[in-house]
Amino acid sequence: MQEGVRHTSGEGISLTEEQGQTSSGKFQQQGYCILSSPLSSQLLRLMQNYTSFYTKFHPSYFIKINDSLIRYGDFLFESTLTNIQHLIEQVSGRQLFPVFSIVQSVPDQASFGSINYKDTQGVSALLSINPAHTNSLAFEIQGESGIHLPLNSGELLIYDTEKVELKGKEASSGENTVGLFHYVDASGKFTDWKFDKRANIGTLISRPEMEAKIKTLKG
C-alpha cells in the first residue's frame, strides 16, 4: 500500500494530511495526479479475480464495444465509487457528488479509447486492475505532445476532465482491465448529474438503458 494511505470505515479510503497536500498540489498544477497504490492489495486482487471470472465465463454480463467488454454500474465498482470519494476530494480540493462507474476489459493490441464528458464535466479517476506482472496501460494527454502516462497495476490516475482530455494508447500485450469513476462538483453547474440522474448509486437499469449509456460515453 502507498505510504500515507489509510483506510477508515467512516470516511472510506483517504490520504494523510501531508500526502493529501502533495497530491493536491500536483493536481492543481497539472490537472492530474497519479497515486501509486491507494487501494489495499486485497481489494485490488478481488477486482482482478472478479473481472477475470466474468470476462472468461460470463462475457454476456458486459456490453461489447469495439472488441472491449464494458459494464456500467456494476455493484463492486459502484461501491468503490463511493469508497474512494473522500480520497478524490482530498486530491482535487473539491466537494463532490458521485456520478457513475464503468469497468472495461481491453483485448490485445487495443486501447481504452476515450470518454465523452460533454454533459458531466468534473473529476475522474482511472484505476489499472491488471495483475502486477502485466504491462502498464498507456494514456496520452490530447493536445500535449510527448506527455504519456503509463498506468501500472493498482495505480490510480485522478484528473480534471475540463482541463485534461485523455486518449488511450494501444496495449502491448495481454488483456487489460481498467475501472473508471466519475464525479461532479457538489456546488458546480453539473449537480443535476448526481448519480447520473439515477435514483441512487447502484440503481438497477435495464440492459438497453445500460447499452445506451455506454455508447454515449464511449462514442
PDB file of C-alpha atoms in Angstrom:
ATOM      1  CA  MET A   1       0.000   0.000   0.000  1.00  0.00           C
ATOM      2  CA  GLN A   2       1.241   3.522  -0.733  1.00  0.00           C
ATOM      3  CA  GLU A   3       2.791   5.150   2.307  1.00  0.00           C
ATOM      4  CA  GLY A   4       0.378   7.606   3.880  1.00  0.00           C
ATOM      5  CA  VAL A   5      -2.811   5.958   2.620  1.00  0.00           C
ATOM      6  CA  ARG A   6      -5.203   4.965   5.350  1.00  0.00           C
ATOM      7  CA  HIS A   7      -8.443   3.001   5.350  1.00  0.00           C
ATOM      8  CA  THR A   8     -11.224   4.061   7.685  1.00  0.00           C
ATOM      9  CA  SER A   9     -14.757   2.721   7.872  1.00  0.00           C
ATOM     10  CA  GLY A  10     -16.307   6.159   8.331  1.00  0.00           C
ATOM     11  CA  GLU A  11     -14.548   8.024   5.526  1.00  0.00           C
ATOM     12  CA  GLY A  12     -13.549   5.264   3.153  1.00  0.00           C
ATOM     13  CA  ILE A  13     -10.066   5.403   1.644  1.00  0.00           C
ATOM     14  CA  SER A  14      -8.141   8.604   2.274  1.00  0.00           C
ATOM     15  CA  LEU A  15      -4.653  10.140   2.481  1.00  0.00           C
ATOM     16  CA  THR A  16      -2.730  11.584   5.393  1.00  0.00           C
ATOM     17  CA  GLU A  17      -2.658  15.375   5.525  1.00  0.00           C
ATOM     18  CA  GLU A  18       0.885  15.507   4.121  1.00  0.00           C
ATOM     19  CA  GLN A  19       0.140  13.096   1.268  1.00  0.00           C
ATOM     20  CA  GLY A  20      -3.094  14.940   0.532  1.00  0.00           C
ATOM     21  CA  GLN A  21      -1.309  18.311   0.261  1.00  0.00           C
ATOM     22  CA  THR A  22       1.392  16.894  -2.036  1.00  0.00           C
ATOM     23  CA  SER A  23      -1.092  15.147  -4.320  1.00  0.00           C
ATOM     24  CA  SER A  24      -3.436  18.148  -4.358  1.00  0.00           C
ATOM     25  CA  GLY A  25      -0.558  20.416  -5.350  1.00  0.00           C
ATOM     26  CA  LYS A  26       0.259  18.215  -8.349  1.00  0.00           C
ATOM     27  CA  PHE A  27      -3.429  18.053  -9.319  1.00  0.00           C
ATOM     28  CA  GLN A  28      -3.830  21.844  -9.191  1.00  0.00           C
ATOM     29  CA  GLN A  29      -0.634  22.411 -11.204  1.00  0.00           C
ATOM     30  CA  GLN A  30      -1.027  19.701 -13.848  1.00  0.00           C
ATOM     31  CA  GLY A  31      -4.734  18.930 -13.877  1.00  0.00           C
ATOM     32  CA  TYR A  32      -3.960  15.337 -12.891  1.00  0.00           C
ATOM     33  CA  CYS A  33      -2.163  13.244 -10.292  1.00  0.00           C
ATOM     34  CA  ILE A  34      -1.200   9.547 -10.098  1.00  0.00           C
ATOM     35  CA  LEU A  35      -1.377   7.647  -6.803  1.00  0.00           C
ATOM     36  CA  SER A  36       0.775   4.526  -6.719  1.00  0.00           C
ATOM     37  CA  SER A  37      -1.282   2.094  -4.598  1.00  0.00           C
ATOM     38  CA  PRO A  38      -4.296   3.734  -2.950  1.00  0.00           C
ATOM     39  CA  LEU A  39      -6.357   0.531  -2.688  1.00  0.00           C
ATOM     40  CA  SER A  40      -5.472  -2.382  -0.454  1.00  0.00           C
ATOM     41  CA  SER A  41      -3.850  -5.366  -2.160  1.00  0.00           C
ATOM     42  CA  GLN A  42      -6.848  -7.466  -1.041  1.00  0.00           C
ATOM     43  CA  LEU A  43      -9.360  -5.189  -2.763  1.00  0.00           C
ATOM     44  CA  LEU A  44      -7.255  -4.990  -5.910  1.00  0.00           C
ATOM     45  CA  ARG A  45      -6.941  -8.785  -6.027  1.00  0.00           C
ATOM     46  CA  LEU A  46     -10.703  -9.133  -5.542  1.00  0.00           C
ATOM     47  CA  MET A  47     -11.283  -6.802  -8.508  1.00  0.00           C
ATOM     48  CA  GLN A  48      -8.818  -8.754 -10.634  1.00  0.00           C
ATOM     49  CA  ASN A  49     -10.437 -12.121  -9.812  1.00  0.00           C
ATOM     50  CA  TYR A  50     -13.942 -10.698 -10.127  1.00  0.00           C
ATOM     51  CA  THR A  51     -13.454  -9.183 -13.583  1.00  0.00           C
ATOM     52  CA  SER A  52     -11.444 -12.191 -14.799  1.00  0.00           C
ATOM     53  CA  PHE A  53     -14.261 -14.534 -13.768  1.00  0.00           C
ATOM     54  CA  TYR A  54     -16.925 -12.540 -15.594  1.00  0.00           C
ATOM     55  CA  THR A  55     -14.895 -11.964 -18.772  1.00  0.00           C
ATOM     56  CA  LYS A  56     -13.971 -15.640 -19.039  1.00  0.00           C
ATOM     57  CA  PHE A  57     -17.195 -17.335 -18.001  1.00  0.00           C
ATOM     58  CA  HIS A  58     -19.955 -14.728 -18.394  1.00  0.00           C
ATOM     59  CA  PRO A  59     -18.914 -12.267 -21.132  1.00  0.00           C
ATOM     60  CA  SER A  60     -22.584 -11.517 -21.796  1.00  0.00           C
ATOM     61  CA  TYR A  61     -22.555  -9.636 -18.470  1.00  0.00           C
ATOM     62  CA  PHE A  62     -20.801  -6.850 -20.390  1.00  0.00           C
ATOM     63  CA  ILE A  63     -21.676  -4.699 -23.379  1.00  0.00           C
ATOM     64  CA  LYS A  64     -19.271  -5.263 -26.275  1.00  0.00           C
ATOM     65  CA  ILE A  65     -17.949  -2.095 -27.917  1.00  0.00           C
ATOM     66  CA  ASN A  66     -15.140  -2.369 -30.498  1.00  0.00           C
ATOM     67  CA  ASP A  67     -13.920  -5.671 -29.015  1.00  0.00           C
ATOM     68  CA  SER A  68     -13.856  -4.234 -25.488  1.00  0.00           C
ATOM     69  CA  LEU A  69     -16.142  -5.603 -22.787  1.00  0.00           C
ATOM     70  CA  ILE A  70     -17.718  -2.790 -20.744  1.00  0.00           C
ATOM     71  CA  ARG A  71     -20.067  -2.815 -17.765  1.00  0.00           C
ATOM     72  CA  TYR A  72     -21.793   0.272 -16.375  1.00  0.00           C
ATOM     73  CA  GLY A  73     -22.916   0.430 -12.753  1.00  0.00           C
ATOM     74  CA  ASP A  74     -21.520  -2.893 -11.550  1.00  0.00           C
ATOM     75  CA  PHE A  75     -22.148  -3.260  -7.793  1.00  0.00           C
ATOM     76  CA  LEU A  76     -18.477  -3.791  -6.847  1.00  0.00           C
ATOM     77  CA  PHE A  77     -17.364  -0.736  -8.792  1.00  0.00           C
ATOM     78  CA  GLU A  78     -20.308   1.376  -7.643  1.00  0.00           C
ATOM     79  CA  SER A  79     -19.321   0.638  -4.031  1.00  0.00           C
ATOM     80  CA  THR A  80     -15.726   1.568  -4.863  1.00  0.00           C
ATOM     81  CA  LEU A  81     -17.005   4.806  -6.426  1.00  0.00           C
ATOM     82  CA  THR A  82     -18.298   5.902  -3.028  1.00  0.00           C
ATOM     83  CA  ASN A  83     -15.467   4.299  -1.034  1.00  0.00           C
ATOM     84  CA  ILE A  84     -12.744   6.329  -2.786  1.00  0.00           C
ATOM     85  CA  GLN A  85     -14.761   9.555  -2.970  1.00  0.00           C
ATOM     86  CA  HIS A  86     -13.075  11.091   0.087  1.00  0.00           C
ATOM     87  CA  LEU A  87      -9.670  10.400  -1.463  1.00  0.00           C
ATOM     88  CA  ILE A  88     -10.702  12.056  -4.742  1.00  0.00           C
ATOM     89  CA  GLU A  89     -11.993  15.060  -2.788  1.00  0.00           C
ATOM     90  CA  GLN A  90      -8.679  15.364  -0.935  1.00  0.00           C
ATOM     91  CA  VAL A  91      -6.666  15.341  -4.155  1.00  0.00           C
ATOM     92  CA  SER A  92      -8.979  17.666  -6.119  1.00  0.00           C
ATOM     93  CA  GLY A  93      -9.715  20.005  -3.209  1.00  0.00           C
ATOM     94  CA  ARG A  94     -13.424  19.855  -4.049  1.00  0.00           C
ATOM     95  CA  GLN A  95     -16.595  18.523  -2.505  1.00  0.00           C
ATOM     96  CA  LEU A  96     -18.030  16.041  -4.992  1.00  0.00           C
ATOM     97  CA  PHE A  97     -21.100  14.040  -5.940  1.00  0.00           C
ATOM     98  CA  PRO A  98     -20.595  10.514  -7.361  1.00  0.00           C
ATOM     99  CA  VAL A  99     -21.933  10.073 -10.896  1.00  0.00           C
ATOM    100  CA  PHE A 100     -21.088   6.669 -12.399  1.00  0.00           C
ATOM    101  CA  SER A 101     -18.559   3.863 -12.614  1.00  0.00           C
ATOM    102  CA  ILE A 102     -17.621   1.611 -15.513  1.00  0.00           C
ATOM    103  CA  VAL A 103     -15.247  -1.326 -15.824  1.00  0.00           C
ATOM    104  CA  GLN A 104     -13.674  -2.074 -19.196  1.00  0.00           C
ATOM    105  CA  SER A 105     -11.691  -5.099 -20.323  1.00  0.00           C
ATOM    106  CA  VAL A 106      -9.448  -4.295 -23.290  1.00  0.00           C
ATOM    107  CA  PRO A 107      -8.068  -7.066 -25.557  1.00  0.00           C
ATOM    108  CA  ASP A 108      -4.548  -7.407 -27.012  1.00  0.00           C
ATOM    109  CA  GLN A 109      -3.352  -4.524 -29.196  1.00  0.00           C
ATOM    110  CA  ALA A 110      -6.344  -2.363 -28.326  1.00  0.00           C
ATOM    111  CA  SER A 111      -6.718   0.826 -26.298  1.00  0.00           C
ATOM    112  CA  PHE A 112      -9.062   2.076 -23.610  1.00  0.00           C
ATOM    113  CA  GLY A 113     -10.222   4.754 -26.033  1.00  0.00           C
ATOM    114  CA  SER A 114     -11.806   7.933 -24.717  1.00  0.00           C
ATOM    115  CA  ILE A 115     -14.798   9.014 -22.651  1.00  0.00           C
ATOM    116  CA  ASN A 116     -17.294  11.665 -23.737  1.00  0.00           C
ATOM    117  CA  TYR A 117     -17.840  14.079 -20.811  1.00  0.00           C
ATOM    118  CA  LYS A 118     -19.775  16.796 -22.629  1.00  0.00           C
ATOM    119  CA  ASP A 119     -22.676  16.668 -20.142  1.00  0.00           C
ATOM    120  CA  THR A 120     -20.864  15.785 -16.918  1.00  0.00           C
ATOM    121  CA  GLN A 121     -17.565  17.650 -16.611  1.00  0.00           C
ATOM    122  CA  GLY A 122     -15.878  17.117 -13.265  1.00  0.00           C
ATOM    123  CA  VAL A 123     -13.221  14.839 -11.777  1.00  0.00           C
ATOM    124  CA  SER A 124     -12.498  11.300 -12.931  1.00  0.00           C
ATOM    125  CA  ALA A 125     -10.244   8.527 -11.687  1.00  0.00           C
ATOM    126  CA  LEU A 126      -8.822   5.648 -13.742  1.00  0.00           C
ATOM    127  CA  LEU A 127      -7.696   2.507 -11.921  1.00  0.00           C
ATOM    128  CA  SER A 128      -5.491  -0.161 -13.512  1.00  0.00           C
ATOM    129  CA  ILE A 129      -6.788  -3.570 -12.404  1.00  0.00           C
ATOM    130  CA  ASN A 130      -4.145  -5.567 -14.263  1.00  0.00           C
ATOM    131  CA  PRO A 131      -2.170  -8.269 -12.434  1.00  0.00           C
ATOM    132  CA  ALA A 132       1.214  -6.974 -11.265  1.00  0.00           C
ATOM    133  CA  HIS A 133       3.182  -8.968 -13.856  1.00  0.00           C
ATOM    134  CA  THR A 134       1.418  -7.464 -16.875  1.00  0.00           C
ATOM    135  CA  ASN A 135       2.485  -4.438 -18.908  1.00  0.00           C
ATOM    136  CA  SER A 136       1.238  -1.000 -17.941  1.00  0.00           C
ATOM    137  CA  LEU A 137      -1.716   0.658 -19.608  1.00  0.00           C
ATOM    138  CA  ALA A 138      -0.733   3.747 -21.575  1.00  0.00           C
ATOM    139  CA  PHE A 139      -2.546   7.056 -21.962  1.00  0.00           C
ATOM    140  CA  GLU A 140      -1.629  10.374 -23.508  1.00  0.00           C
ATOM    141  CA  ILE A 141      -2.943  13.868 -22.926  1.00  0.00           C
ATOM    142  CA  GLN A 142      -4.684  15.172 -26.012  1.00  0.00           C
ATOM    143  CA  GLY A 143      -3.004  18.234 -27.459  1.00  0.00           C
ATOM    144  CA  GLU A 144       0.135  17.851 -25.303  1.00  0.00           C
ATOM    145  CA  SER A 145       2.807  16.272 -27.486  1.00  0.00           C
ATOM    146  CA  GLY A 146       5.064  13.846 -25.704  1.00  0.00           C
ATOM    147  CA  ILE A 147       3.100  13.596 -22.447  1.00  0.00           C
ATOM    148  CA  HIS A 148       2.457   9.896 -21.914  1.00  0.00           C
ATOM    149  CA  LEU A 149       1.012   8.480 -18.716  1.00  0.00           C
ATOM    150  CA  PRO A 150       1.746   4.797 -18.084  1.00  0.00           C
ATOM    151  CA  LEU A 151      -0.619   3.295 -15.533  1.00  0.00           C
ATOM    152  CA  ASN A 152       0.729   0.265 -13.701  1.00  0.00           C
ATOM    153  CA  SER A 153      -1.186  -2.330 -11.732  1.00  0.00           C
ATOM    154  CA  GLY A 154      -3.051  -0.727  -8.824  1.00  0.00           C
ATOM    155  CA  GLU A 155      -2.239   2.858  -9.818  1.00  0.00           C
ATOM    156  CA  LEU A 156      -4.997   5.484  -9.809  1.00  0.00           C
ATOM    157  CA  LEU A 157      -4.938   8.418 -12.231  1.00  0.00           C
ATOM    158  CA  ILE A 158      -7.090  11.312 -10.984  1.00  0.00           C
ATOM    159  CA  TYR A 159      -7.763  14.117 -13.460  1.00  0.00           C
ATOM    160  CA  ASP A 160      -9.872  17.201 -14.079  1.00  0.00           C
ATOM    161  CA  THR A 161     -11.970  16.386 -17.150  1.00  0.00           C
ATOM    162  CA  GLU A 162     -12.341  20.079 -18.031  1.00  0.00           C
ATOM    163  CA  LYS A 163      -8.557  20.565 -18.195  1.00  0.00           C
ATOM    164  CA  VAL A 164      -7.281  17.154 -19.289  1.00  0.00           C
ATOM    165  CA  GLU A 165      -8.552  15.021 -22.159  1.00  0.00           C
ATOM    166  CA  LEU A 166      -7.043  11.557 -22.155  1.00  0.00           C
ATOM    167  CA  LYS A 167      -6.637   9.154 -25.023  1.00  0.00           C
ATOM    168  CA  GLY A 168      -5.777   5.508 -24.503  1.00  0.00           C
ATOM    169  CA  LYS A 169      -2.764   4.083 -26.343  1.00  0.00           C
ATOM    170  CA  GLU A 170      -2.590   0.533 -27.676  1.00  0.00           C
ATOM    171  CA  ALA A 171      -1.882  -2.105 -25.053  1.00  0.00           C
ATOM    172  CA  SER A 172       1.282  -4.016 -25.923  1.00  0.00           C
ATOM    173  CA  SER A 173       0.146  -7.482 -24.887  1.00  0.00           C
ATOM    174  CA  GLY A 174      -2.279  -9.313 -22.662  1.00  0.00           C
ATOM    175  CA  GLU A 175      -5.799  -8.442 -21.623  1.00  0.00           C
ATOM    176  CA  ASN A 176      -6.063  -5.151 -19.746  1.00  0.00           C
ATOM    177  CA  THR A 177      -8.762  -4.070 -17.322  1.00  0.00           C
ATOM    178  CA  VAL A 178      -9.466  -0.577 -16.064  1.00  0.00           C
ATOM    179  CA  GLY A 179     -12.061   0.914 -13.744  1.00  0.00           C
ATOM    180  CA  LEU A 180     -13.345   4.454 -14.279  1.00  0.00           C
ATOM    181  CA  PHE A 181     -15.001   6.522 -11.533  1.00  0.00           C
ATOM    182  CA  HIS A 182     -16.582   9.895 -12.272  1.00  0.00           C
ATOM    183  CA  TYR A 183     -17.710  12.754 -10.009  1.00  0.00           C
ATOM    184  CA  VAL A 184     -19.079  16.283 -10.377  1.00  0.00           C
ATOM    185  CA  ASP A 185     -18.622  19.307  -8.130  1.00  0.00           C
ATOM    186  CA  ALA A 186     -21.241  19.394  -5.383  1.00  0.00           C
ATOM    187  CA  SER A 187     -21.668  23.152  -5.875  1.00  0.00           C
ATOM    188  CA  GLY A 188     -20.964  23.329  -9.614  1.00  0.00           C
ATOM    189  CA  LYS A 189     -23.095  23.600 -12.728  1.00  0.00           C
ATOM    190  CA  PHE A 190     -23.424  19.835 -13.248  1.00  0.00           C
ATOM    191  CA  THR A 191     -25.021  18.921  -9.917  1.00  0.00           C
ATOM    192  CA  ASP A 192     -28.145  17.636 -11.657  1.00  0.00           C
ATOM    193  CA  TRP A 193     -25.967  14.751 -12.925  1.00  0.00           C
ATOM    194  CA  LYS A 194     -25.557  13.399  -9.379  1.00  0.00           C
ATOM    195  CA  PHE A 195     -25.875   9.568  -9.568  1.00  0.00           C
ATOM    196  CA  ASP A 196     -26.042  10.062 -13.373  1.00  0.00           C
ATOM    197  CA  LYS A 197     -29.674  11.086 -12.855  1.00  0.00           C
ATOM    198  CA  ARG A 198     -30.496   7.703 -11.343  1.00  0.00           C
ATOM    199  CA  ALA A 199     -32.408   7.314  -8.073  1.00  0.00           C
ATOM    200  CA  ASN A 200     -29.155   6.383  -6.309  1.00  0.00           C
ATOM    201  CA  ILE A 201     -25.804   4.703  -6.769  1.00  0.00           C
ATOM    202  CA  GLY A 202     -26.227   1.043  -7.641  1.00  0.00           C
ATOM    203  CA  THR A 203     -29.726   1.526  -9.033  1.00  0.00           C
ATOM    204  CA  LEU A 204     -30.514  -1.303 -11.427  1.00  0.00           C
ATOM    205  CA  ILE A 205     -31.193  -0.258 -15.005  1.00  0.00           C
ATOM    206  CA  SER A 206     -32.300  -2.298 -17.989  1.00  0.00           C
ATOM    207  CA  ARG A 207     -29.742  -3.678 -20.441  1.00  0.00           C
ATOM    208  CA  PRO A 208     -30.934  -1.368 -23.270  1.00  0.00           C
ATOM    209  CA  GLU A 209     -30.539   1.630 -20.916  1.00  0.00           C
ATOM    210  CA  MET A 210     -27.055   0.438 -19.955  1.00  0.00           C
ATOM    211  CA  GLU A 211     -26.070  -0.053 -23.583  1.00  0.00           C
ATOM    212  CA  ALA A 212     -27.294   3.437 -24.452  1.00  0.00           C
ATOM    213  CA  LYS A 213     -25.307   4.991 -21.595  1.00  0.00           C
ATOM    214  CA  ILE A 214     -22.116   3.158 -22.549  1.00  0.00           C
ATOM    215  CA  LYS A 215     -22.445   4.123 -26.217  1.00  0.00           C
ATOM    216  CA  THR A 216     -22.956   7.752 -25.192  1.00  0.00           C
ATOM    217  CA  LEU A 217     -19.831   7.644 -23.027  1.00  0.00           C
ATOM    218  CA  LYS A 218     -17.631   5.682 -25.392  1.00  0.00           C
ATOM    219  CA  GLY A 219     -18.892   7.119 -28.674  1.00  0.00           C
TER     220      GLY A 219
END
